[in-house]
Amino acid sequence: MQLNGKQKKYLRGLAHNLDPVVFIGKQGITDPLLLAVEKAIEDHELIKVKFQSFKEEKKEMAEKLADLSGTVLCGLVGNIAILYRQHAKEEKRKISLTGIGDET
């Protein structure tokens, strides 16, 4: 899924009041961490992931995490990555990006 800049900005705004639901510690990106991201994305569509370790490599790790989890990295603010993936089932979608950033 590709998002334009305005869509990512919109999602960062929605994420502002969210608390991190997944934490990356000393072990880095592991299978249990990917399962936690998958569960959180299925439940919420938009999540925050906090880097408690690997703070120097957070940009590269956030991009890798997005690739491995099939999500879009919407932003990196401090030690927190914002990830988004639209729910596969239309009736369970909570966020609509329709019309955001579309040029008319």
Short mmCIF file of N, CA, C and O in Angstrom, two decimals:
data_model
loop_
_atom_site.label_atom_id
_atom_site.label_comp_id
_atom_site.label_asym_id
_atom_site.label_seq_id
_atom_site.Cartn_x
_atom_site.Cartn_y
_atom_site.Cartn_z
N MET A 1 0.85 -1.19 0.00
CA MET A 1 0.00 0.00 0.00
C MET A 1 0.88 1.24 0.00
O MET A 1 1.80 1.34 0.80
N GLN A 2 0.57 2.14 -0.89
CA GLN A 2 1.31 3.41 -0.96
C GLN A 2 0.42 4.53 -0.42
O GLN A 2 -0.76 4.59 -0.75
N LEU A 3 0.99 5.38 0.40
CA LEU A 3 0.27 6.54 0.92
C LEU A 3 0.99 7.80 0.47
O LEU A 3 2.22 7.83 0.41
N ASN A 4 0.21 8.84 0.19
CA ASN A 4 0.84 10.11 -0.15
C ASN A 4 1.16 10.88 1.13
O ASN A 4 0.78 10.48 2.24
N GLY A 5 1.86 11.98 0.99
CA GLY A 5 2.31 12.76 2.14
C GLY A 5 1.16 13.27 3.00
O GLY A 5 1.24 13.27 4.23
N LYS A 6 0.07 13.70 2.38
CA LYS A 6 -1.06 14.22 3.14
C LYS A 6 -1.75 13.11 3.94
O LYS A 6 -2.22 13.34 5.05
N GLN A 7 -1.80 11.92 3.36
CA GLN A 7 -2.39 10.79 4.08
C GLN A 7 -1.54 10.42 5.29
O GLN A 7 -2.07 10.16 6.38
N LYS A 8 -0.22 10.41 5.11
CA LYS A 8 0.66 10.10 6.24
C LYS A 8 0.54 11.17 7.33
O LYS A 8 0.53 10.85 8.52
N LYS A 9 0.45 12.42 6.92
CA LYS A 9 0.30 13.51 7.89
C LYS A 9 -1.01 13.36 8.66
O LYS A 9 -1.06 13.54 9.88
N TYR A 10 -2.08 13.01 7.96
CA TYR A 10 -3.38 12.78 8.59
C TYR A 10 -3.28 11.66 9.63
O TYR A 10 -3.77 11.78 10.74
N LEU A 11 -2.62 10.55 9.25
CA LEU A 11 -2.46 9.42 10.16
C LEU A 11 -1.60 9.77 11.37
O LEU A 11 -1.89 9.35 12.49
N ARG A 12 -0.55 10.57 11.16
CA ARG A 12 0.27 11.02 12.29
C ARG A 12 -0.57 11.83 13.27
O ARG A 12 -0.43 11.72 14.49
N GLY A 13 -1.48 12.64 12.72
CA GLY A 13 -2.39 13.43 13.57
C GLY A 13 -3.32 12.53 14.38
O GLY A 13 -3.55 12.77 15.57
N LEU A 14 -3.84 11.49 13.74
CA LEU A 14 -4.71 10.55 14.45
C LEU A 14 -3.93 9.80 15.53
O LEU A 14 -4.49 9.47 16.58
N ALA A 15 -2.67 9.54 15.29
CA ALA A 15 -1.85 8.77 16.23
C ALA A 15 -1.39 9.60 17.42
O ALA A 15 -0.93 9.04 18.42
N HIS A 16 -1.53 10.90 17.33
CA HIS A 16 -1.00 11.79 18.37
C HIS A 16 -1.44 11.38 19.78
O HIS A 16 -0.64 11.35 20.70
N ASN A 17 -2.71 11.05 19.95
CA ASN A 17 -3.23 10.72 21.28
C ASN A 17 -3.13 9.23 21.63
O ASN A 17 -3.56 8.83 22.70
N LEU A 18 -2.57 8.44 20.74
CA LEU A 18 -2.43 7.01 21.01
C LEU A 18 -1.22 6.72 21.88
O LEU A 18 -0.21 7.42 21.82
N ASP A 19 -1.33 5.68 22.67
CA ASP A 19 -0.19 5.19 23.45
C ASP A 19 0.48 4.06 22.67
O ASP A 19 -0.19 3.34 21.92
N PRO A 20 1.79 3.88 22.84
CA PRO A 20 2.46 2.75 22.18
C PRO A 20 1.87 1.43 22.67
O PRO A 20 1.57 1.27 23.85
N VAL A 21 1.68 0.50 21.75
CA VAL A 21 1.12 -0.81 22.10
C VAL A 21 2.13 -1.93 21.92
O VAL A 21 1.91 -3.05 22.40
N VAL A 22 3.24 -1.65 21.23
CA VAL A 22 4.30 -2.63 21.03
C VAL A 22 5.62 -1.95 21.39
O VAL A 22 5.82 -0.78 21.07
N PHE A 23 6.49 -2.70 22.07
CA PHE A 23 7.77 -2.15 22.52
C PHE A 23 8.91 -3.02 21.99
O PHE A 23 8.86 -4.24 22.12
N ILE A 24 9.90 -2.38 21.40
CA ILE A 24 11.08 -3.09 20.89
C ILE A 24 12.18 -2.98 21.94
O ILE A 24 12.65 -1.89 22.24
N GLY A 25 12.55 -4.13 22.48
CA GLY A 25 13.57 -4.18 23.52
C GLY A 25 14.89 -4.69 23.00
O GLY A 25 15.19 -4.62 21.80
N LYS A 26 15.67 -5.27 23.90
CA LYS A 26 17.03 -5.73 23.59
C LYS A 26 17.10 -6.78 22.50
O LYS A 26 18.11 -6.89 21.82
N GLN A 27 16.05 -7.57 22.35
CA GLN A 27 16.10 -8.66 21.37
C GLN A 27 15.77 -8.20 19.96
O GLN A 27 15.92 -8.97 19.01
N GLY A 28 15.30 -6.98 19.82
CA GLY A 28 15.02 -6.44 18.49
C GLY A 28 13.76 -7.01 17.87
O GLY A 28 12.79 -7.32 18.56
N ILE A 29 13.77 -7.16 16.56
CA ILE A 29 12.61 -7.66 15.83
C ILE A 29 12.65 -9.19 15.84
O ILE A 29 13.50 -9.80 15.21
N THR A 30 11.73 -9.77 16.58
CA THR A 30 11.64 -11.22 16.72
C THR A 30 10.27 -11.69 16.24
O THR A 30 9.37 -10.87 16.00
N ASP A 31 10.10 -12.99 16.12
CA ASP A 31 8.80 -13.53 15.72
C ASP A 31 7.69 -13.13 16.70
O ASP A 31 6.60 -12.74 16.26
N PRO A 32 7.91 -13.22 18.02
CA PRO A 32 6.85 -12.78 18.94
C PRO A 32 6.52 -11.29 18.78
O PRO A 32 5.36 -10.90 18.90
N LEU A 33 7.52 -10.47 18.48
CA LEU A 33 7.26 -9.04 18.26
C LEU A 33 6.40 -8.86 17.00
O LEU A 33 5.45 -8.07 17.01
N LEU A 34 6.71 -9.59 15.94
CA LEU A 34 5.92 -9.50 14.71
C LEU A 34 4.49 -9.96 14.95
O LEU A 34 3.55 -9.38 14.39
N LEU A 35 4.31 -10.98 15.78
CA LEU A 35 2.96 -11.43 16.12
C LEU A 35 2.20 -10.36 16.90
O LEU A 35 1.01 -10.15 16.68
N ALA A 36 2.90 -9.67 17.80
CA ALA A 36 2.28 -8.58 18.57
C ALA A 36 1.87 -7.44 17.65
O ALA A 36 0.78 -6.86 17.81
N VAL A 37 2.72 -7.10 16.69
CA VAL A 37 2.39 -6.04 15.72
C VAL A 37 1.18 -6.47 14.89
O VAL A 37 0.25 -5.68 14.68
N GLU A 38 1.18 -7.71 14.44
CA GLU A 38 0.06 -8.22 13.63
C GLU A 38 -1.26 -8.12 14.40
O GLU A 38 -2.27 -7.65 13.86
N LYS A 39 -1.25 -8.55 15.64
CA LYS A 39 -2.47 -8.51 16.48
C LYS A 39 -2.92 -7.07 16.68
O LYS A 39 -4.11 -6.75 16.53
N ALA A 40 -1.99 -6.18 17.00
CA ALA A 40 -2.34 -4.78 17.24
C ALA A 40 -2.87 -4.11 15.98
O ALA A 40 -3.84 -3.35 16.03
N ILE A 41 -2.25 -4.38 14.83
CA ILE A 41 -2.69 -3.80 13.56
C ILE A 41 -4.08 -4.32 13.21
O ILE A 41 -4.94 -3.57 12.74
N GLU A 42 -4.32 -5.61 13.42
CA GLU A 42 -5.65 -6.18 13.15
C GLU A 42 -6.72 -5.51 14.02
O GLU A 42 -7.83 -5.27 13.56
N ASP A 43 -6.37 -5.21 15.27
CA ASP A 43 -7.32 -4.60 16.19
C ASP A 43 -7.53 -3.10 15.96
O ASP A 43 -8.62 -2.59 16.14
N HIS A 44 -6.46 -2.39 15.57
CA HIS A 44 -6.51 -0.93 15.56
C HIS A 44 -6.24 -0.26 14.21
O HIS A 44 -6.56 0.92 14.07
N GLU A 45 -5.59 -0.90 13.28
CA GLU A 45 -5.17 -0.35 11.99
C GLU A 45 -4.00 0.63 12.11
O GLU A 45 -3.13 0.66 11.26
N LEU A 46 -3.99 1.45 13.14
CA LEU A 46 -2.94 2.46 13.34
C LEU A 46 -2.35 2.26 14.73
O LEU A 46 -3.09 2.28 15.72
N ILE A 47 -1.04 2.05 14.80
CA ILE A 47 -0.41 1.79 16.10
C ILE A 47 0.90 2.56 16.24
O ILE A 47 1.48 3.01 15.25
N LYS A 48 1.32 2.67 17.49
CA LYS A 48 2.64 3.22 17.80
C LYS A 48 3.51 2.10 18.35
O LYS A 48 3.04 1.27 19.13
N VAL A 49 4.77 2.10 17.91
CA VAL A 49 5.76 1.13 18.38
C VAL A 49 6.89 1.92 19.01
O VAL A 49 7.47 2.80 18.37
N LYS A 50 7.21 1.63 20.25
CA LYS A 50 8.25 2.37 20.96
C LYS A 50 9.56 1.60 20.98
O LYS A 50 9.58 0.41 21.29
N PHE A 51 10.63 2.30 20.66
CA PHE A 51 11.97 1.73 20.72
C PHE A 51 12.54 1.98 22.11
O PHE A 51 12.85 3.10 22.47
N GLN A 52 12.68 0.89 22.90
CA GLN A 52 13.32 1.01 24.19
C GLN A 52 14.82 0.72 24.06
O GLN A 52 15.59 1.12 24.90
N SER A 53 15.17 0.03 23.02
CA SER A 53 16.56 -0.26 22.66
C SER A 53 16.71 0.06 21.18
O SER A 53 15.74 0.37 20.51
N PHE A 54 17.93 -0.02 20.67
CA PHE A 54 18.21 0.23 19.25
C PHE A 54 17.83 1.64 18.82
O PHE A 54 17.43 1.87 17.68
N LYS A 55 17.96 2.60 19.72
CA LYS A 55 17.54 3.97 19.41
C LYS A 55 18.37 4.58 18.29
O LYS A 55 17.88 5.40 17.53
N GLU A 56 19.63 4.15 18.14
CA GLU A 56 20.48 4.69 17.08
C GLU A 56 20.08 4.13 15.72
O GLU A 56 20.26 4.78 14.69
N GLU A 57 19.53 2.92 15.69
CA GLU A 57 19.15 2.26 14.44
C GLU A 57 17.65 2.29 14.21
O GLU A 57 17.12 1.55 13.38
N LYS A 58 16.93 3.15 14.92
CA LYS A 58 15.47 3.10 14.88
C LYS A 58 14.89 3.33 13.48
O LYS A 58 13.91 2.69 13.11
N LYS A 59 15.49 4.20 12.69
CA LYS A 59 14.95 4.46 11.35
C LYS A 59 15.01 3.20 10.49
O LYS A 59 14.01 2.81 9.88
N GLU A 60 16.17 2.57 10.45
CA GLU A 60 16.33 1.36 9.65
C GLU A 60 15.45 0.22 10.19
O GLU A 60 14.83 -0.51 9.42
N MET A 61 15.38 0.10 11.51
CA MET A 61 14.57 -0.96 12.11
C MET A 61 13.08 -0.72 11.90
O MET A 61 12.33 -1.67 11.68
N ALA A 62 12.65 0.53 11.95
CA ALA A 62 11.24 0.85 11.72
C ALA A 62 10.85 0.49 10.28
O ALA A 62 9.78 -0.06 10.04
N GLU A 63 11.73 0.80 9.33
CA GLU A 63 11.47 0.46 7.93
C GLU A 63 11.42 -1.06 7.74
O GLU A 63 10.56 -1.58 7.03
N LYS A 64 12.34 -1.77 8.41
CA LYS A 64 12.36 -3.23 8.32
C LYS A 64 11.09 -3.82 8.94
O LYS A 64 10.48 -4.74 8.38
N LEU A 65 10.69 -3.28 10.09
CA LEU A 65 9.48 -3.75 10.76
C LEU A 65 8.25 -3.53 9.86
O LEU A 65 7.40 -4.40 9.75
N ALA A 66 8.18 -2.39 9.22
CA ALA A 66 7.07 -2.10 8.31
C ALA A 66 7.06 -3.10 7.15
O ALA A 66 6.01 -3.64 6.79
N ASP A 67 8.23 -3.39 6.59
CA ASP A 67 8.32 -4.36 5.49
C ASP A 67 7.88 -5.75 5.95
O ASP A 67 7.09 -6.41 5.27
N LEU A 68 8.39 -6.19 7.08
CA LEU A 68 8.09 -7.54 7.58
C LEU A 68 6.63 -7.70 7.99
O LEU A 68 6.07 -8.78 7.89
N SER A 69 6.01 -6.62 8.45
CA SER A 69 4.64 -6.71 8.94
C SER A 69 3.60 -6.30 7.88
O SER A 69 2.40 -6.37 8.14
N GLY A 70 4.06 -5.85 6.73
CA GLY A 70 3.13 -5.45 5.68
C GLY A 70 2.39 -4.17 6.01
O GLY A 70 1.25 -3.97 5.59
N THR A 71 3.04 -3.31 6.77
CA THR A 71 2.43 -2.04 7.16
C THR A 71 3.14 -0.89 6.46
O THR A 71 4.17 -1.08 5.81
N VAL A 72 2.60 0.31 6.63
CA VAL A 72 3.23 1.52 6.10
C VAL A 72 3.77 2.31 7.28
O VAL A 72 3.06 2.54 8.26
N LEU A 73 5.03 2.73 7.18
CA LEU A 73 5.62 3.59 8.20
C LEU A 73 5.16 5.01 7.90
O LEU A 73 5.54 5.60 6.90
N CYS A 74 4.31 5.55 8.78
CA CYS A 74 3.74 6.89 8.58
C CYS A 74 4.63 7.98 9.15
O CYS A 74 4.52 9.13 8.75
N GLY A 75 5.46 7.62 10.10
CA GLY A 75 6.31 8.61 10.72
C GLY A 75 7.13 8.02 11.84
O GLY A 75 6.84 6.94 12.35
N LEU A 76 8.15 8.77 12.20
CA LEU A 76 9.03 8.39 13.29
C LEU A 76 9.20 9.66 14.12
O LEU A 76 9.79 10.64 13.65
N VAL A 77 8.64 9.66 15.33
CA VAL A 77 8.68 10.82 16.20
C VAL A 77 9.42 10.41 17.46
O VAL A 77 8.93 9.58 18.22
N GLY A 78 10.59 10.98 17.67
CA GLY A 78 11.40 10.57 18.81
C GLY A 78 11.77 9.10 18.68
O GLY A 78 12.31 8.68 17.68
N ASN A 79 11.42 8.33 19.69
CA ASN A 79 11.70 6.89 19.68
C ASN A 79 10.44 6.07 19.39
O ASN A 79 10.34 4.92 19.78
N ILE A 80 9.49 6.69 18.70
CA ILE A 80 8.22 6.02 18.42
C ILE A 80 7.96 6.01 16.92
O ILE A 80 8.02 7.04 16.25
N ALA A 81 7.66 4.81 16.41
CA ALA A 81 7.29 4.64 15.01
C ALA A 81 5.77 4.52 14.92
O ALA A 81 5.14 3.91 15.79
N ILE A 82 5.20 5.10 13.87
CA ILE A 82 3.76 5.04 13.64
C ILE A 82 3.53 4.15 12.42
O ILE A 82 4.04 4.44 11.34
N LEU A 83 2.79 3.06 12.63
CA LEU A 83 2.54 2.10 11.56
C LEU A 83 1.04 2.03 11.25
O LEU A 83 0.20 2.12 12.16
N TYR A 84 0.73 1.83 9.96
CA TYR A 84 -0.67 1.74 9.52
C TYR A 84 -0.83 0.64 8.50
O TYR A 84 0.03 0.43 7.63
N ARG A 85 -1.93 -0.07 8.60
CA ARG A 85 -2.36 -1.00 7.55
C ARG A 85 -3.87 -1.07 7.59
O ARG A 85 -4.47 -1.33 8.65
N GLN A 86 -4.48 -0.82 6.45
CA GLN A 86 -5.93 -0.87 6.35
C GLN A 86 -6.41 -2.29 6.59
O GLN A 86 -5.80 -3.25 6.11
N HIS A 87 -7.50 -2.42 7.34
CA HIS A 87 -8.05 -3.74 7.63
C HIS A 87 -8.54 -4.37 6.34
O HIS A 87 -9.12 -3.71 5.48
N ALA A 88 -8.31 -5.66 6.19
CA ALA A 88 -8.70 -6.37 4.97
C ALA A 88 -10.21 -6.41 4.79
O ALA A 88 -10.70 -6.36 3.66
N LYS A 89 -10.95 -6.49 5.88
CA LYS A 89 -12.41 -6.55 5.81
C LYS A 89 -12.97 -5.13 5.90
O LYS A 89 -12.77 -4.44 6.90
N GLU A 90 -13.69 -4.74 4.86
CA GLU A 90 -14.20 -3.37 4.78
C GLU A 90 -15.08 -3.00 5.98
O GLU A 90 -15.00 -1.88 6.48
N GLU A 91 -15.87 -3.94 6.48
CA GLU A 91 -16.77 -3.62 7.59
C GLU A 91 -16.01 -3.39 8.91
O GLU A 91 -16.55 -2.81 9.85
N LYS A 92 -14.76 -3.81 8.98
CA LYS A 92 -13.97 -3.62 10.21
C LYS A 92 -13.03 -2.42 10.12
O LYS A 92 -12.29 -2.15 11.06
N ARG A 93 -13.03 -1.70 9.01
CA ARG A 93 -12.15 -0.54 8.86
C ARG A 93 -12.61 0.60 9.75
O ARG A 93 -13.78 0.93 9.81
N LYS A 94 -11.64 1.19 10.44
CA LYS A 94 -11.93 2.29 11.36
C LYS A 94 -11.48 3.63 10.80
O LYS A 94 -11.94 4.67 11.24
N ILE A 95 -10.55 3.60 9.85
CA ILE A 95 -9.95 4.82 9.32
C ILE A 95 -10.20 4.88 7.81
O ILE A 95 -9.94 3.91 7.10
N SER A 96 -10.68 6.01 7.35
CA SER A 96 -10.89 6.21 5.92
C SER A 96 -9.92 7.27 5.41
O SER A 96 -9.84 8.37 5.97
N LEU A 97 -9.18 6.92 4.37
CA LEU A 97 -8.25 7.87 3.76
C LEU A 97 -8.79 8.39 2.42
O LEU A 97 -8.09 9.09 1.71
N THR A 98 -10.04 8.06 2.12
CA THR A 98 -10.64 8.48 0.87
C THR A 98 -10.70 10.00 0.78
O THR A 98 -11.18 10.67 1.70
N GLY A 99 -10.19 10.52 -0.31
CA GLY A 99 -10.24 11.96 -0.55
C GLY A 99 -9.11 12.77 0.08
O GLY A 99 -8.98 13.95 -0.19
N ILE A 100 -8.31 12.16 0.92
CA ILE A 100 -7.22 12.88 1.56
C ILE A 100 -6.03 12.92 0.61
O ILE A 100 -5.47 11.89 0.24
N GLY A 101 -5.66 14.11 0.20
CA GLY A 101 -4.51 14.28 -0.68
C GLY A 101 -4.82 14.06 -2.15
O GLY A 101 -3.93 14.14 -2.98
N ASP A 102 -6.08 13.75 -2.47
CA ASP A 102 -6.46 13.59 -3.88
C ASP A 102 -6.56 14.96 -4.53
O ASP A 102 -7.19 15.86 -3.98
N GLU A 103 -5.97 15.10 -5.68
CA GLU A 103 -6.04 16.36 -6.42
C GLU A 103 -7.27 16.33 -7.32
O GLU A 103 -7.51 15.36 -8.03
N THR A 104 -8.05 17.36 -7.26
CA THR A 104 -9.25 17.41 -8.11
C THR A 104 -9.12 18.44 -9.19
O THR A 104 -8.32 19.29 -9.18
#
